[in-house]
CSV table of C-alpha atoms in Angstrom, one decimal:
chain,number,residue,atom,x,y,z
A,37,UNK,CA,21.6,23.1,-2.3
A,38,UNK,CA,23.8,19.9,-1.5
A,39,UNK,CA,23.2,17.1,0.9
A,40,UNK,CA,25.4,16.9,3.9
A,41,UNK,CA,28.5,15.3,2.0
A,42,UNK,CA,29.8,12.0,4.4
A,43,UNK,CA,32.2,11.1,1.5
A,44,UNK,CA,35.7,10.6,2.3
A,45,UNK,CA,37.0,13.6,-0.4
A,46,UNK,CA,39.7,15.9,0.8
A,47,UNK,CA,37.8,19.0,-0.3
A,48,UNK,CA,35.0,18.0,2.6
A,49,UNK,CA,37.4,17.2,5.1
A,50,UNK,CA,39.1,20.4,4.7
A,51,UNK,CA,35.9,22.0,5.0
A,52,UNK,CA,35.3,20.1,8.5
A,53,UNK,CA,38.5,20.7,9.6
A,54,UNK,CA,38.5,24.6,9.0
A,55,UNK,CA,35.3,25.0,10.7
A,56,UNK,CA,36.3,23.6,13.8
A,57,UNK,CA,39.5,25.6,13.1
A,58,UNK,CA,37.4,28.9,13.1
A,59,UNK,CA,35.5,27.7,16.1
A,60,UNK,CA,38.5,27.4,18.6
A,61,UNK,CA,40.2,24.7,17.2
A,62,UNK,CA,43.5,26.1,16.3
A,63,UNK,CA,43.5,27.1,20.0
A,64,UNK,CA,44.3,23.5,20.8
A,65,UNK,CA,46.8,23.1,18.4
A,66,UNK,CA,50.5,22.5,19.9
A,67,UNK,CA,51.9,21.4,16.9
A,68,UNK,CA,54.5,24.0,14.9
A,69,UNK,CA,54.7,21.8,12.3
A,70,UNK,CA,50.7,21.4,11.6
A,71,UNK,CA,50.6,25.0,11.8
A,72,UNK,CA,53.0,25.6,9.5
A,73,UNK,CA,51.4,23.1,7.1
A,74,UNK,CA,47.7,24.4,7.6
A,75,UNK,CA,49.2,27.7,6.3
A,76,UNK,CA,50.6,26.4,2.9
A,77,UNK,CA,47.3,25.2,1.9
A,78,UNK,CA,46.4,26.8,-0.8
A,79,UNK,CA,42.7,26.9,-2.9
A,80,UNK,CA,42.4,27.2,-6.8
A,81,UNK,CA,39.9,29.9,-7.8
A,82,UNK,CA,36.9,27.7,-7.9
A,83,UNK,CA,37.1,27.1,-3.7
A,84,UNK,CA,38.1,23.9,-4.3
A,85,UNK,CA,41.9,22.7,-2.7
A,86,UNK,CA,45.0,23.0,-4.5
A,87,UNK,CA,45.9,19.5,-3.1
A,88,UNK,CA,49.6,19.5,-4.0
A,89,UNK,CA,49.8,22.0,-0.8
A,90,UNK,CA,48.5,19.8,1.3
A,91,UNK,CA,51.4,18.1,3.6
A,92,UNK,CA,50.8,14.3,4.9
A,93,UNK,CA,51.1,16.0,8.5
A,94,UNK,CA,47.6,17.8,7.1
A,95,UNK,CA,45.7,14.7,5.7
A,96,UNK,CA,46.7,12.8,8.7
A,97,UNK,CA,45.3,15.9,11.1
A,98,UNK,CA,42.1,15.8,8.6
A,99,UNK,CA,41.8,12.6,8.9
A,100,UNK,CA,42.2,12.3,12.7
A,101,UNK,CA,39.8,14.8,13.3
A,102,UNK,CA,37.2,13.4,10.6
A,103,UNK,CA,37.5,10.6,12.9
A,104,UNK,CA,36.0,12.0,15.7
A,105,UNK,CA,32.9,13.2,13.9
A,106,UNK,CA,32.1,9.3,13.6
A,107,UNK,CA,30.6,8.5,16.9
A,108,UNK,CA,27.7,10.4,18.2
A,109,UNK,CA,28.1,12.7,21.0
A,110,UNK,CA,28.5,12.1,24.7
A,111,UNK,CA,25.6,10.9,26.2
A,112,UNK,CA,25.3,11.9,30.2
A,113,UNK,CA,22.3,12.1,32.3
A,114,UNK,CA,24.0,15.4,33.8
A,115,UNK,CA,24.1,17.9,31.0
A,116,UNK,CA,22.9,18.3,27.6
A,117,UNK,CA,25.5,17.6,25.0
A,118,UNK,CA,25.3,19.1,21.4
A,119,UNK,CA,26.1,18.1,17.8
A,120,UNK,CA,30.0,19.1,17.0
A,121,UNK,CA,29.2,19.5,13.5
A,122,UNK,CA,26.7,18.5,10.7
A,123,UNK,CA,29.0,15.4,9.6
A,124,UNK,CA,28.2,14.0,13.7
A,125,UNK,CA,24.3,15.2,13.0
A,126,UNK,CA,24.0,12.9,10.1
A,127,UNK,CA,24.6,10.0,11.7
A,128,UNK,CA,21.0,9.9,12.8
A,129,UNK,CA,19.0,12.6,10.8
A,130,UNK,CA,18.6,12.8,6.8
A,131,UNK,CA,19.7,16.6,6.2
A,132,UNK,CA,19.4,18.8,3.5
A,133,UNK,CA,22.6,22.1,4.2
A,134,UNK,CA,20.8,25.0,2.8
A,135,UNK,CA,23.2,28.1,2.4
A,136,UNK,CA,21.9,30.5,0.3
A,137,UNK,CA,18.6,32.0,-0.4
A,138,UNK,CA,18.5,30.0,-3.5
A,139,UNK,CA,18.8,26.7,-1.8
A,140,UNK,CA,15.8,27.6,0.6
A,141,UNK,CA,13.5,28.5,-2.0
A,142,UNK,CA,14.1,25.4,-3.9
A,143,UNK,CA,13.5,23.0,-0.6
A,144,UNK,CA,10.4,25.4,0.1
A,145,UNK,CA,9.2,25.0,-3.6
A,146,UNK,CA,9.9,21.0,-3.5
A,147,UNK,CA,7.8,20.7,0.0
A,148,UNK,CA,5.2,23.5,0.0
A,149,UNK,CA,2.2,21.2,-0.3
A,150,UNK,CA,4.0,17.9,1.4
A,151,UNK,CA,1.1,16.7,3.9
A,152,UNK,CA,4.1,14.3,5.3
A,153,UNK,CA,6.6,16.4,6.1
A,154,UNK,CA,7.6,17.7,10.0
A,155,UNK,CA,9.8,20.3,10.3
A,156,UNK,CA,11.1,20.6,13.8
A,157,UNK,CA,12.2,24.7,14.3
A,158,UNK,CA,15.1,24.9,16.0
A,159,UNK,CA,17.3,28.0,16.0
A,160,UNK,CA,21.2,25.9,16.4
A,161,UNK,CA,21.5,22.8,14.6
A,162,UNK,CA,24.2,21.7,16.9
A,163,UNK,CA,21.0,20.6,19.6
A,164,UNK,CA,20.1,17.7,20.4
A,165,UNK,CA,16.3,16.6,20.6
A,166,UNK,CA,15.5,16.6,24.3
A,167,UNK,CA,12.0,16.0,25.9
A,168,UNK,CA,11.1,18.1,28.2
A,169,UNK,CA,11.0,15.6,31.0
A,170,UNK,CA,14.9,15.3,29.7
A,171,UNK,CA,15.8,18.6,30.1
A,172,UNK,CA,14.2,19.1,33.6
A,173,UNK,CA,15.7,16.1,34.7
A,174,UNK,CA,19.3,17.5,33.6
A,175,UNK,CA,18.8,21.7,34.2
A,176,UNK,CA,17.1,20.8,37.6
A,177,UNK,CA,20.1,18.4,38.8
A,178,UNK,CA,17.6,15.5,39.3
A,179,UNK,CA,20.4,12.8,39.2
A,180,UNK,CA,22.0,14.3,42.5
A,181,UNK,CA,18.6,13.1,44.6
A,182,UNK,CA,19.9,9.5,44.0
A,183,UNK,CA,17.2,8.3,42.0
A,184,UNK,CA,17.8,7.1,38.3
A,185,UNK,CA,16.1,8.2,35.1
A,186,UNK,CA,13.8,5.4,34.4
A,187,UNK,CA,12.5,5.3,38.0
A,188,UNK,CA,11.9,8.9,38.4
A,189,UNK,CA,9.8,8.8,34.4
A,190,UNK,CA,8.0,5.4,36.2
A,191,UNK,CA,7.1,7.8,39.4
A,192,UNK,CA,6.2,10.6,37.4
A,193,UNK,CA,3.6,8.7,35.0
A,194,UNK,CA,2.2,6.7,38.4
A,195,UNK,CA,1.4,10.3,40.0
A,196,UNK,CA,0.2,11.2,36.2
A,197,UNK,CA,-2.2,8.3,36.0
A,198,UNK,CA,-3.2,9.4,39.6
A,199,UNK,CA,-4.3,13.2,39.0
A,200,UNK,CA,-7.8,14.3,38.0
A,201,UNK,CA,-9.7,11.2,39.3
A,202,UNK,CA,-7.3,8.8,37.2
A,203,UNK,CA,-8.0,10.7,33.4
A,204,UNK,CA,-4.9,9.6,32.2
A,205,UNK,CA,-5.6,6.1,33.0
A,206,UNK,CA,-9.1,6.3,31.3
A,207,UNK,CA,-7.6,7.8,28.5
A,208,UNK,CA,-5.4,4.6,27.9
A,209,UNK,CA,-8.1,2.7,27.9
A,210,UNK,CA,-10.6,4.2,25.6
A,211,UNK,CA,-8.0,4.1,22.7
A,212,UNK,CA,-7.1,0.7,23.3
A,213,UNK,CA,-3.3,1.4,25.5
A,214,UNK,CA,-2.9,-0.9,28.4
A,215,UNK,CA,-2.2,1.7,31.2
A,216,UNK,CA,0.0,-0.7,32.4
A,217,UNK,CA,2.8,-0.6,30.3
């Protein structure tokens, strides 16, 4: 089990960088030269990079594309954008990569009777946490009826409030929440 590594080592970067190889990457790649480098890499027994194969056209293409992973995502009220890779992710979540079988079963052991713990089951980690008012908003085109988030959330909790005799607003106040903010 090993934490998501956001160390500047070569071994991690070259990690990055081949899985966004792998995933259509190398597609995008117009360079001869960078190809011809990526090939002469070479890895010592261990997994670990032979670093005397790796050409300065290499680190500064690992570095470059490192880069990128620094800044979160594209926000846009018109479609829900992902996570590129865990490196991106851990900007805003504490994450534990679990790989093997092994790994799990140690998390599971360390947390099996944790009463403070929330696990949130998603089936990609590249998703982004979306309420559901978020993602009807975006999969339902809201944003084309020129109205903006914030006053179509305001509309929606002023109908809420208005439903069932005003529950919602009694609710609010028996636990001590102004309904008004």
């Amino acid at each position: 089990m090993k934490e998501v590594d956001t160390s500047s080592n070569l071994n991690s970067r070259i990690k990055l960088f081949a899985d966004w190889l792998n995933n259509g990457g190398v597609k995008t790649i117009w360079s001869n030269h960078l190809l011809e480098d990526l090939i002469k890499v070479k890895f010592r027994a261990d997994g670990t990079v032979d670093e005397s194969t790796v050409s300065s056209v290499v680190r500064a293409s690992l570095l470059a594309y490192e880069g990128t992973q620094w800044t979160p995502p594209h926000s846009s009220i018109e479609l829900m954008t992902e996570y590129q890779t865990t490196l991106q992710k851990a900007l805003f979540f504490e994450q534990i990569m679990i790989d093997t079988k092994e790994d799990f079963d140690s998390i599971y052991e360390q947390h099996k009777n944790s009463e403070s713990t929330l696990y949130r089951g998603v089936t990609e980690a590249k998703w982004r946490i979306y309420s559901s008012l978020q993602r009807y908003w975006i999969n339902e085109k809201l944003y084309e009826n020129g109205t903006d988030y914030k006053t179509f959330i305001e509309k929606t909790i002023s109908n809420a409030k208005k439903q069932n005799g005003g529950i919602l607003e009694k609710f609010f106040k028996k636990n001590g929440i102004s309904p008004r903010e």
